[in-house]
CSV table of C-alpha atoms in Angstrom, one decimal:
chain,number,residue,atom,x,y,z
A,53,UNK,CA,11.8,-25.6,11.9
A,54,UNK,CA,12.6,-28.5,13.9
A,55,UNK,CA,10.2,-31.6,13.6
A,56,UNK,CA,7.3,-32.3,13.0
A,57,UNK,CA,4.9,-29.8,11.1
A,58,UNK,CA,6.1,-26.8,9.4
A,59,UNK,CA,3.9,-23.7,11.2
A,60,UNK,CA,2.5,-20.9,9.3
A,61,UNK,CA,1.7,-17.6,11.5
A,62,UNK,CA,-1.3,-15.5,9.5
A,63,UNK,CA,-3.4,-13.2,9.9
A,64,UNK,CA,-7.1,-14.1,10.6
A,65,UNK,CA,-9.0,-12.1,8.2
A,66,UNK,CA,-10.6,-13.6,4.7
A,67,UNK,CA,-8.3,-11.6,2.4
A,68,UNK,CA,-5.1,-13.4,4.8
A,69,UNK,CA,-6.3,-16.4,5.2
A,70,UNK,CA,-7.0,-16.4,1.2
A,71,UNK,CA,-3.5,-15.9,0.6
A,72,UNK,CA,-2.2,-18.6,3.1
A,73,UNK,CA,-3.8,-20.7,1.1
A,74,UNK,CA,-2.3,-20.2,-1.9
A,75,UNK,CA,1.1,-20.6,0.0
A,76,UNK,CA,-0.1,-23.9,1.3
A,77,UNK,CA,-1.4,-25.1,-1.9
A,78,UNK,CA,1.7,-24.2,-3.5
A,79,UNK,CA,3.6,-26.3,-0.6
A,80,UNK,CA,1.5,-29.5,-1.1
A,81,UNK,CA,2.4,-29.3,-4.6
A,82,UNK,CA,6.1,-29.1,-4.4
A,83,UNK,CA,6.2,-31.5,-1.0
A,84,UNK,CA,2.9,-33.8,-0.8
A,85,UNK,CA,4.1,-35.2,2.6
A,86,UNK,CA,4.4,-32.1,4.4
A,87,UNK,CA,2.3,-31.3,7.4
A,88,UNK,CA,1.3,-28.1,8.1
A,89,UNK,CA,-0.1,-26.5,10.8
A,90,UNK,CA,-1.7,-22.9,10.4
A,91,UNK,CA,-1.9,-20.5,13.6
A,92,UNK,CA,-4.0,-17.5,13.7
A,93,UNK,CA,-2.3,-14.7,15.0
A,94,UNK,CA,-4.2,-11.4,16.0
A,95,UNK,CA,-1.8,-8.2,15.3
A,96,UNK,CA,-1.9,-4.7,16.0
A,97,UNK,CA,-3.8,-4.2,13.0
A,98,UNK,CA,-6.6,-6.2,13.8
A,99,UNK,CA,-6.8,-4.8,17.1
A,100,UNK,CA,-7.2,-1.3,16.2
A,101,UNK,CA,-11.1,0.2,16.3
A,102,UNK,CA,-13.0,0.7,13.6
A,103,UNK,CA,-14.9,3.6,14.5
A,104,UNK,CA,-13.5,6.7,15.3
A,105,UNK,CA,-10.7,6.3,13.2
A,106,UNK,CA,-7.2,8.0,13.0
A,107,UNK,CA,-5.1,8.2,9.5
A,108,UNK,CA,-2.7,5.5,9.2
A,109,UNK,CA,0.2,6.3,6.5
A,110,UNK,CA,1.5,4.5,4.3
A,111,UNK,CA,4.6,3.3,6.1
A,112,UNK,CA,5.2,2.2,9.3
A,113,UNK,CA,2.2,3.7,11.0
A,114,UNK,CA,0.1,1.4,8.5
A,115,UNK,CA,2.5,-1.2,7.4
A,116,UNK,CA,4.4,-3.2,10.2
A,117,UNK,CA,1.5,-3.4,12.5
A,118,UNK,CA,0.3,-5.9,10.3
A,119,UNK,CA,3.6,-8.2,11.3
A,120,UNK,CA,4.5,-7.4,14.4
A,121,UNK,CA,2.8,-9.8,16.3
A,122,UNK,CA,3.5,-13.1,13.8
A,123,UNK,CA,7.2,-11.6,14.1
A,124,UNK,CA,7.0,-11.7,17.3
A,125,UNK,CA,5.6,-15.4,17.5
A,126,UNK,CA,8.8,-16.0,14.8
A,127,UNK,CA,11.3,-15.0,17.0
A,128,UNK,CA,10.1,-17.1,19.9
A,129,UNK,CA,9.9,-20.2,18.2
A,130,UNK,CA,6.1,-20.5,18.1
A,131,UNK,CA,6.2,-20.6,14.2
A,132,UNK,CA,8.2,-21.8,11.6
A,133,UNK,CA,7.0,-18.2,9.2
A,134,UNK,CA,4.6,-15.7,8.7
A,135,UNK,CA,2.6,-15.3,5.2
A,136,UNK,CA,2.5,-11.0,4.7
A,137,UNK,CA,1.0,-9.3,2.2
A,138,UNK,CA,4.5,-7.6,0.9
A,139,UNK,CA,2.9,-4.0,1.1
A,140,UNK,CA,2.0,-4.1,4.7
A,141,UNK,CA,5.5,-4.9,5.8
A,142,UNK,CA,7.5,-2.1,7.5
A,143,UNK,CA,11.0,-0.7,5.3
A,144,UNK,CA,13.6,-3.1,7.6
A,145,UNK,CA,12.8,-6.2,9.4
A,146,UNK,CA,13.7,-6.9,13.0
A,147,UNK,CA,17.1,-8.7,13.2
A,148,UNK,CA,17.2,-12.6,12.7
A,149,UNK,CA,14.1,-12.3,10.0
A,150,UNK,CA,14.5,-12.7,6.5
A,151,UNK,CA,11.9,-12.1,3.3
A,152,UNK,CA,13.4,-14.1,0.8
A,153,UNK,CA,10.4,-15.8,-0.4
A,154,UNK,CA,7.5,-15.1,-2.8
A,155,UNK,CA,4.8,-15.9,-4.7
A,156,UNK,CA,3.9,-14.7,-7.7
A,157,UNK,CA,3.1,-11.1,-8.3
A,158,UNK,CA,-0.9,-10.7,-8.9
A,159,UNK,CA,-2.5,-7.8,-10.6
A,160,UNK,CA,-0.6,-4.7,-8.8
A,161,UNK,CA,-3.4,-2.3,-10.0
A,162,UNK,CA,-5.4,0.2,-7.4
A,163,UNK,CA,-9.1,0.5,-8.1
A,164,UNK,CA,-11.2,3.3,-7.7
A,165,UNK,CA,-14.4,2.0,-5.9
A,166,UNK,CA,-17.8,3.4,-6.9
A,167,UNK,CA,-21.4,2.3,-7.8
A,168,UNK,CA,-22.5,5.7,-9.2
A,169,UNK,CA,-19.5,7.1,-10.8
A,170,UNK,CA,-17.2,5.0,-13.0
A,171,UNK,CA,-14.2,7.5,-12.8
A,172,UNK,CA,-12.6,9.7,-10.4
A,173,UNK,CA,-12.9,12.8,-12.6
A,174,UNK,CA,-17.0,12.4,-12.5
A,175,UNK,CA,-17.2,12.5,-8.7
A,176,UNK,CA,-19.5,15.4,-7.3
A,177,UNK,CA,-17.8,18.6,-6.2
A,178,UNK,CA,-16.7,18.1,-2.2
A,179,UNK,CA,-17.0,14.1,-2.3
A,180,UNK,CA,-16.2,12.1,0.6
A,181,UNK,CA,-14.0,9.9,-0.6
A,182,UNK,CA,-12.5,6.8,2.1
A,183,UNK,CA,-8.7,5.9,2.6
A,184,UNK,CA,-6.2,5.6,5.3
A,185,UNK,CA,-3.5,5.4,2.9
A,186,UNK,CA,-1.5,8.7,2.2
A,187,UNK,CA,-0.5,7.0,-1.4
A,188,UNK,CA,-3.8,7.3,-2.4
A,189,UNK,CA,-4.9,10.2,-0.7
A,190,UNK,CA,-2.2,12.3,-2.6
A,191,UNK,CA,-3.3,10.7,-5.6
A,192,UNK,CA,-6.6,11.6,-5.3
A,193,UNK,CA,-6.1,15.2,-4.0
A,194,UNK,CA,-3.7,15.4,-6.7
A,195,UNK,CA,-6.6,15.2,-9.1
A,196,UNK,CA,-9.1,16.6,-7.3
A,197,UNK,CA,-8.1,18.9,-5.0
A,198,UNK,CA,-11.5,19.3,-4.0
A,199,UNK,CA,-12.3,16.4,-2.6
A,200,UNK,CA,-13.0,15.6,1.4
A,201,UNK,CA,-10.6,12.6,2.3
A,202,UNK,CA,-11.4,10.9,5.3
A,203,UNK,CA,-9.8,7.6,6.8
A,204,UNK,CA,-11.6,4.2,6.4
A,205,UNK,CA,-10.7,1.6,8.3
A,206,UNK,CA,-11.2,-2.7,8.3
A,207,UNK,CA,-11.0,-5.5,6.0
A,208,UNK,CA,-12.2,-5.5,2.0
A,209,UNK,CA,-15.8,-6.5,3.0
A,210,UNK,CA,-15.9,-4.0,6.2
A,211,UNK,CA,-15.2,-1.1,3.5
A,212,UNK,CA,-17.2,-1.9,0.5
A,213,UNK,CA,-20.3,-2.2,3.6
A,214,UNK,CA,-19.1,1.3,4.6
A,215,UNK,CA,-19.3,2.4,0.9
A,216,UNK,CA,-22.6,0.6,0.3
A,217,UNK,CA,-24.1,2.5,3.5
A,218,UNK,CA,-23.1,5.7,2.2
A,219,UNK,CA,-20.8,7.1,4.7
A,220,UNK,CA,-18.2,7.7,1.2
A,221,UNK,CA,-18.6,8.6,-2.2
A,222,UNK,CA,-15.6,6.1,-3.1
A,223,UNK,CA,-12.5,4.2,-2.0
A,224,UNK,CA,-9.8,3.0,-3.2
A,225,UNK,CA,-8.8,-0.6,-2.8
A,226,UNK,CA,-5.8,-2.6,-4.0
A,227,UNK,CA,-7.1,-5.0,-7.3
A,228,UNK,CA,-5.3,-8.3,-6.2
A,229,UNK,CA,-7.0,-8.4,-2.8
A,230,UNK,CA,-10.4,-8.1,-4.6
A,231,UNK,CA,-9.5,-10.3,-7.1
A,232,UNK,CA,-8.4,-12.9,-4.2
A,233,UNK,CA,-11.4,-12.7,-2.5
A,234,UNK,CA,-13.5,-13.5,-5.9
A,235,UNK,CA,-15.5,-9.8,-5.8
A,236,UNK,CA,-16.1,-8.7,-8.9
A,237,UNK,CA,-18.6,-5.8,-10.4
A,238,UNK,CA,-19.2,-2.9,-12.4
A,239,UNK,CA,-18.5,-0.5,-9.0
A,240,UNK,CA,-14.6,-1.5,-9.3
A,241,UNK,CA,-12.9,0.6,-11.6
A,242,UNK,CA,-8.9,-0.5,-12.3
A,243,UNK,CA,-6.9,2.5,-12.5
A,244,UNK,CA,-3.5,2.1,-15.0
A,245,UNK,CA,-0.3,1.7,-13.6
A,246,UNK,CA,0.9,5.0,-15.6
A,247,UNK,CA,-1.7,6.9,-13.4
A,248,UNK,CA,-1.6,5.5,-9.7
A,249,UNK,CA,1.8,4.2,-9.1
A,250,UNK,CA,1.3,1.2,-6.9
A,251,UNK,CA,2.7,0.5,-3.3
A,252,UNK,CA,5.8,-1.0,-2.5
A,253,UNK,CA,5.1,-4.7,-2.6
A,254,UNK,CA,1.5,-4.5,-3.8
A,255,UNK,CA,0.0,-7.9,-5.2
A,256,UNK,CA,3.2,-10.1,-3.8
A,257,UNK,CA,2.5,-12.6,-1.3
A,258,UNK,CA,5.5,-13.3,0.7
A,259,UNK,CA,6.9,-15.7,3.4
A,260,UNK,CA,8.9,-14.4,6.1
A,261,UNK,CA,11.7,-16.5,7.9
A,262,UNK,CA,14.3,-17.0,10.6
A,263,UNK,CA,17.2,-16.2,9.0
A,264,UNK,CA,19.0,-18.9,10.5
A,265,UNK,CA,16.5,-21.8,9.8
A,266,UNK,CA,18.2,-23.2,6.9
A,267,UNK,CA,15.7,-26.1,6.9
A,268,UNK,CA,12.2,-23.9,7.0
A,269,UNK,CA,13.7,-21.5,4.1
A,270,UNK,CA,14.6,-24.1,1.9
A,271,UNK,CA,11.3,-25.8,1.8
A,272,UNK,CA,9.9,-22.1,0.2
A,273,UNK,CA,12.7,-22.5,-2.5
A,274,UNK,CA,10.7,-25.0,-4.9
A,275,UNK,CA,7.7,-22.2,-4.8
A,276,UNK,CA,9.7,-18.9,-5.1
A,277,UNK,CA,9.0,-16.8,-8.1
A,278,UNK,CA,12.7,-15.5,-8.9
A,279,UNK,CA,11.2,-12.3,-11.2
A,280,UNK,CA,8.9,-11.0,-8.7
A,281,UNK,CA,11.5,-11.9,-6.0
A,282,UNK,CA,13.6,-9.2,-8.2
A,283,UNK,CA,10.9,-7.2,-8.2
A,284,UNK,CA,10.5,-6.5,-4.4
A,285,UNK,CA,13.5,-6.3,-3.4
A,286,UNK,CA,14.4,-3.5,-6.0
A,287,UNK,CA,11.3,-1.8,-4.6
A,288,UNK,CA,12.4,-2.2,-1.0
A,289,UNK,CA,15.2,-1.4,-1.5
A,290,UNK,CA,14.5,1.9,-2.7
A,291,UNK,CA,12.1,2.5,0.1
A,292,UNK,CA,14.9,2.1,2.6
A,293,UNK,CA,17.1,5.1,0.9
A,294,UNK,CA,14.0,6.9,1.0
A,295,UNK,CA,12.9,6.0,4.7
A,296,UNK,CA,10.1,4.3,4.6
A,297,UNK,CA,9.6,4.7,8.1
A,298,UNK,CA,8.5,8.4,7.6
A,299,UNK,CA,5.0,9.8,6.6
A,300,UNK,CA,5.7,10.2,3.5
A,301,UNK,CA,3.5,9.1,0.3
A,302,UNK,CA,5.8,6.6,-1.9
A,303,UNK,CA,4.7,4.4,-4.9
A,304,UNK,CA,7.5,2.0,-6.4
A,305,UNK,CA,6.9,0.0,-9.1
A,306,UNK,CA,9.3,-2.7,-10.8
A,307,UNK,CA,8.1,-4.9,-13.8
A,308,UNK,CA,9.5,-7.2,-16.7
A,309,UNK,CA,9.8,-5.3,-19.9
A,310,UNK,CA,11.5,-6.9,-23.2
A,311,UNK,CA,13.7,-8.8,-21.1
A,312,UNK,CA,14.5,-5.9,-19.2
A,313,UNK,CA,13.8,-4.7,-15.5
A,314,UNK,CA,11.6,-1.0,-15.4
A,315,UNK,CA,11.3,0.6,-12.1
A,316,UNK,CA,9.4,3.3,-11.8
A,317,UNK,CA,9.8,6.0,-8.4
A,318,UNK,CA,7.5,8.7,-7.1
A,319,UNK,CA,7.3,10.8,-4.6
A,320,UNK,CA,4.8,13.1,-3.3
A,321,UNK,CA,3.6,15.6,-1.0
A,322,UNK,CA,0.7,14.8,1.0
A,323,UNK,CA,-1.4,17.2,-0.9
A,324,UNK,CA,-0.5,16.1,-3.7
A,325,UNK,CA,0.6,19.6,-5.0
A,326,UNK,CA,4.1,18.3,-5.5
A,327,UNK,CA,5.4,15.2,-7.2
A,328,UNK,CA,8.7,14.1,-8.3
A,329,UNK,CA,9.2,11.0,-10.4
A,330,UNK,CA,12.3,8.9,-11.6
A,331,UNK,CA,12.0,5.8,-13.4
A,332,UNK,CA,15.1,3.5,-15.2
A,333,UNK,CA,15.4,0.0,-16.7
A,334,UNK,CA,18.1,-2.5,-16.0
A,335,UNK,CA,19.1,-6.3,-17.3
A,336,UNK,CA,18.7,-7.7,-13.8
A,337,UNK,CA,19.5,-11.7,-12.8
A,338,UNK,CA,20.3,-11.7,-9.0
A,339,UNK,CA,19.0,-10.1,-5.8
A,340,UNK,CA,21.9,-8.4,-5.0
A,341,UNK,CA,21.8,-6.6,-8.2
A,342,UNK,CA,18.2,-5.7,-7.7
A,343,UNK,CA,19.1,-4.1,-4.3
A,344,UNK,CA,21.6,-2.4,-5.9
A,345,UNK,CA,19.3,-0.8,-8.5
A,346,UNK,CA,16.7,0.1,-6.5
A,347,UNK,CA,18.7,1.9,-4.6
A,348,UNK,CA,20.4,3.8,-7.5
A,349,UNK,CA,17.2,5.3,-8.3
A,350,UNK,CA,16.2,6.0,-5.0
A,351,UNK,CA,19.4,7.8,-4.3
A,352,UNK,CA,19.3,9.6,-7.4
A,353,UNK,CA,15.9,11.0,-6.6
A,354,UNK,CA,15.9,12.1,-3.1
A,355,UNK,CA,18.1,14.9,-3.8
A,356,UNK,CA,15.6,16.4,-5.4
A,357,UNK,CA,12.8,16.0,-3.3
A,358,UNK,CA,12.3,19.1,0.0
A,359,UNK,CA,13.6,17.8,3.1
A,360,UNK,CA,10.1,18.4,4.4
A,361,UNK,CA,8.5,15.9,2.4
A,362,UNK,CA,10.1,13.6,4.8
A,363,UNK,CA,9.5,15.4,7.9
């Protein structure tokens, strides 16, 4: 940042625009003379069709082509920062960008999505059931093997219009992104943590910087939350050992507990047929020890996981 007003790269869509928001409301709090300018930026993401869709994982098929574009625009100076939801950013950033900043963590929950059925288990035999996530298509396959998975592309609304049109059975959808967008109903079912590990990242809101723009970063430091700062970068890290950039189904999970930090791993097949889990707790109070026990874990895991998981 130079002079003027600080500029915020987004997406354009309601859930990111939602959450920009929040980082701007949070700003206005914490500096009531600051001018900000938002720009719209169009990614990769947005770009892609929604028809005739092709299975996005996880990872970085999924995940950085949400950023790529408001990176891009970072890089060149066009904006000041780019407001992410954490899970769609890829494993390692480009060079000269840092994520040091973020709000704090909503409800990380998945939900299974369904007006006629209230739990997975009651789904007919052979159900269609929507997601381009290979998370939650493991998940669900590991429950219900048989179940037809088929990709569903677009924002909240875009799927719940696909559900409500019957072209699926159910979805799944991330609860903080409904609960940001103010939908609520008896068709959204929120699954427990114990039983659908979340994403990396899920429910944090975070601002990405020029590592080098000592001026833009610390205007974010009045309106960083240190424990879910802790939080993703434990789960990042571990997402790196494990290389994030593969096709490979991953949930991470770190969360306050008694004063202590829990972080829970898994692992899976994309079939869901095999799993493997670690999970630890830790007295955590800086980032660099979270890095350093996320990766603990993660390095104490992979091991034990078939190289072709990962292939």
């Amino acid at each position: 940042m130079t002079t003027g007003a600080l500029r915020i790269g987004t997406r354009g869509s309601p859930l990111a625009l939602v959450q920009t928001a929040m980082v701007e409301a949070r700003l206005r709090e914490a500096h009531p003379d600051l001018i900000i300018e938002r720009v719209i930026i169009k990614t990769s993401g947005d770009w892609k069709p929604s028809d005739g869709e092709t299975r996005l994982s996880e990872v970085d098929g999924g995940k950085g082509m949400f950023a790529h574009e408001i990176e891009r625009a970072m890089l060149a100076g066009e904006i000041d920062c780019g407001v992410h939801s954490m899970k769609d950013m890829a494993s390692f950033l480009p060079e000269g960008l840092a994520l040091d900043h973020v709000l704090e963590r909503s409800d990380p929950r998945d939900a299974f999505i369904c007006s006629d059925f209230s739990s997975l288990k009651d789904l007919p035999h052979g159900a269609v059931v929507g997601t381009c996530s290979l998370r939650r298509q493991a998940f669900l396959l590991q429950q219900r093997p048989d179940l037809k998975i088929e990709p569903i592309r677009g924002n909240v609304q875009t799927r719940l219009d696909k559900l409500n049109a019957g072209q699926y059975a159910a979805t799944l959808l991330a609860m903080a992104g409904l609960k940001r967008l103010g939908l609520a109903g008896d068709y959204i079912h929120a699954l427990s943590i114990d039983d659908m590990l979340p994403a990396c990242g899920q429910a944090i809101v975070a601002i990405e910087t020029r590592s080098d723009d000592r001026k833009t970063r610390s205007i974010f430091d009045p309106i960083h939350h240190a424990e879910t700062g802790f939080c993703a970068k434990i789960e990042r890290a571990a997402l790196q050992v494990l290389d994030g950039s593969c096709h490979t189904p991953i949930g991470a999970h770190a969360r306050m507990e008694g004063g202590k930090m829990r972080f829970d791993l898994i692992v899976s097949s994309g079939d869901g047929t095999r799993v493997y889990k670690d999970s630890d707790i830790a007295i955590i109070t800086n980032d660099k020890e979270a890095e350093d026990f996320g990766r603990k874990i993660a390095q104490r895991l992979k091991p034990s996981v078939p190289a072709d998981i990962f292939s």
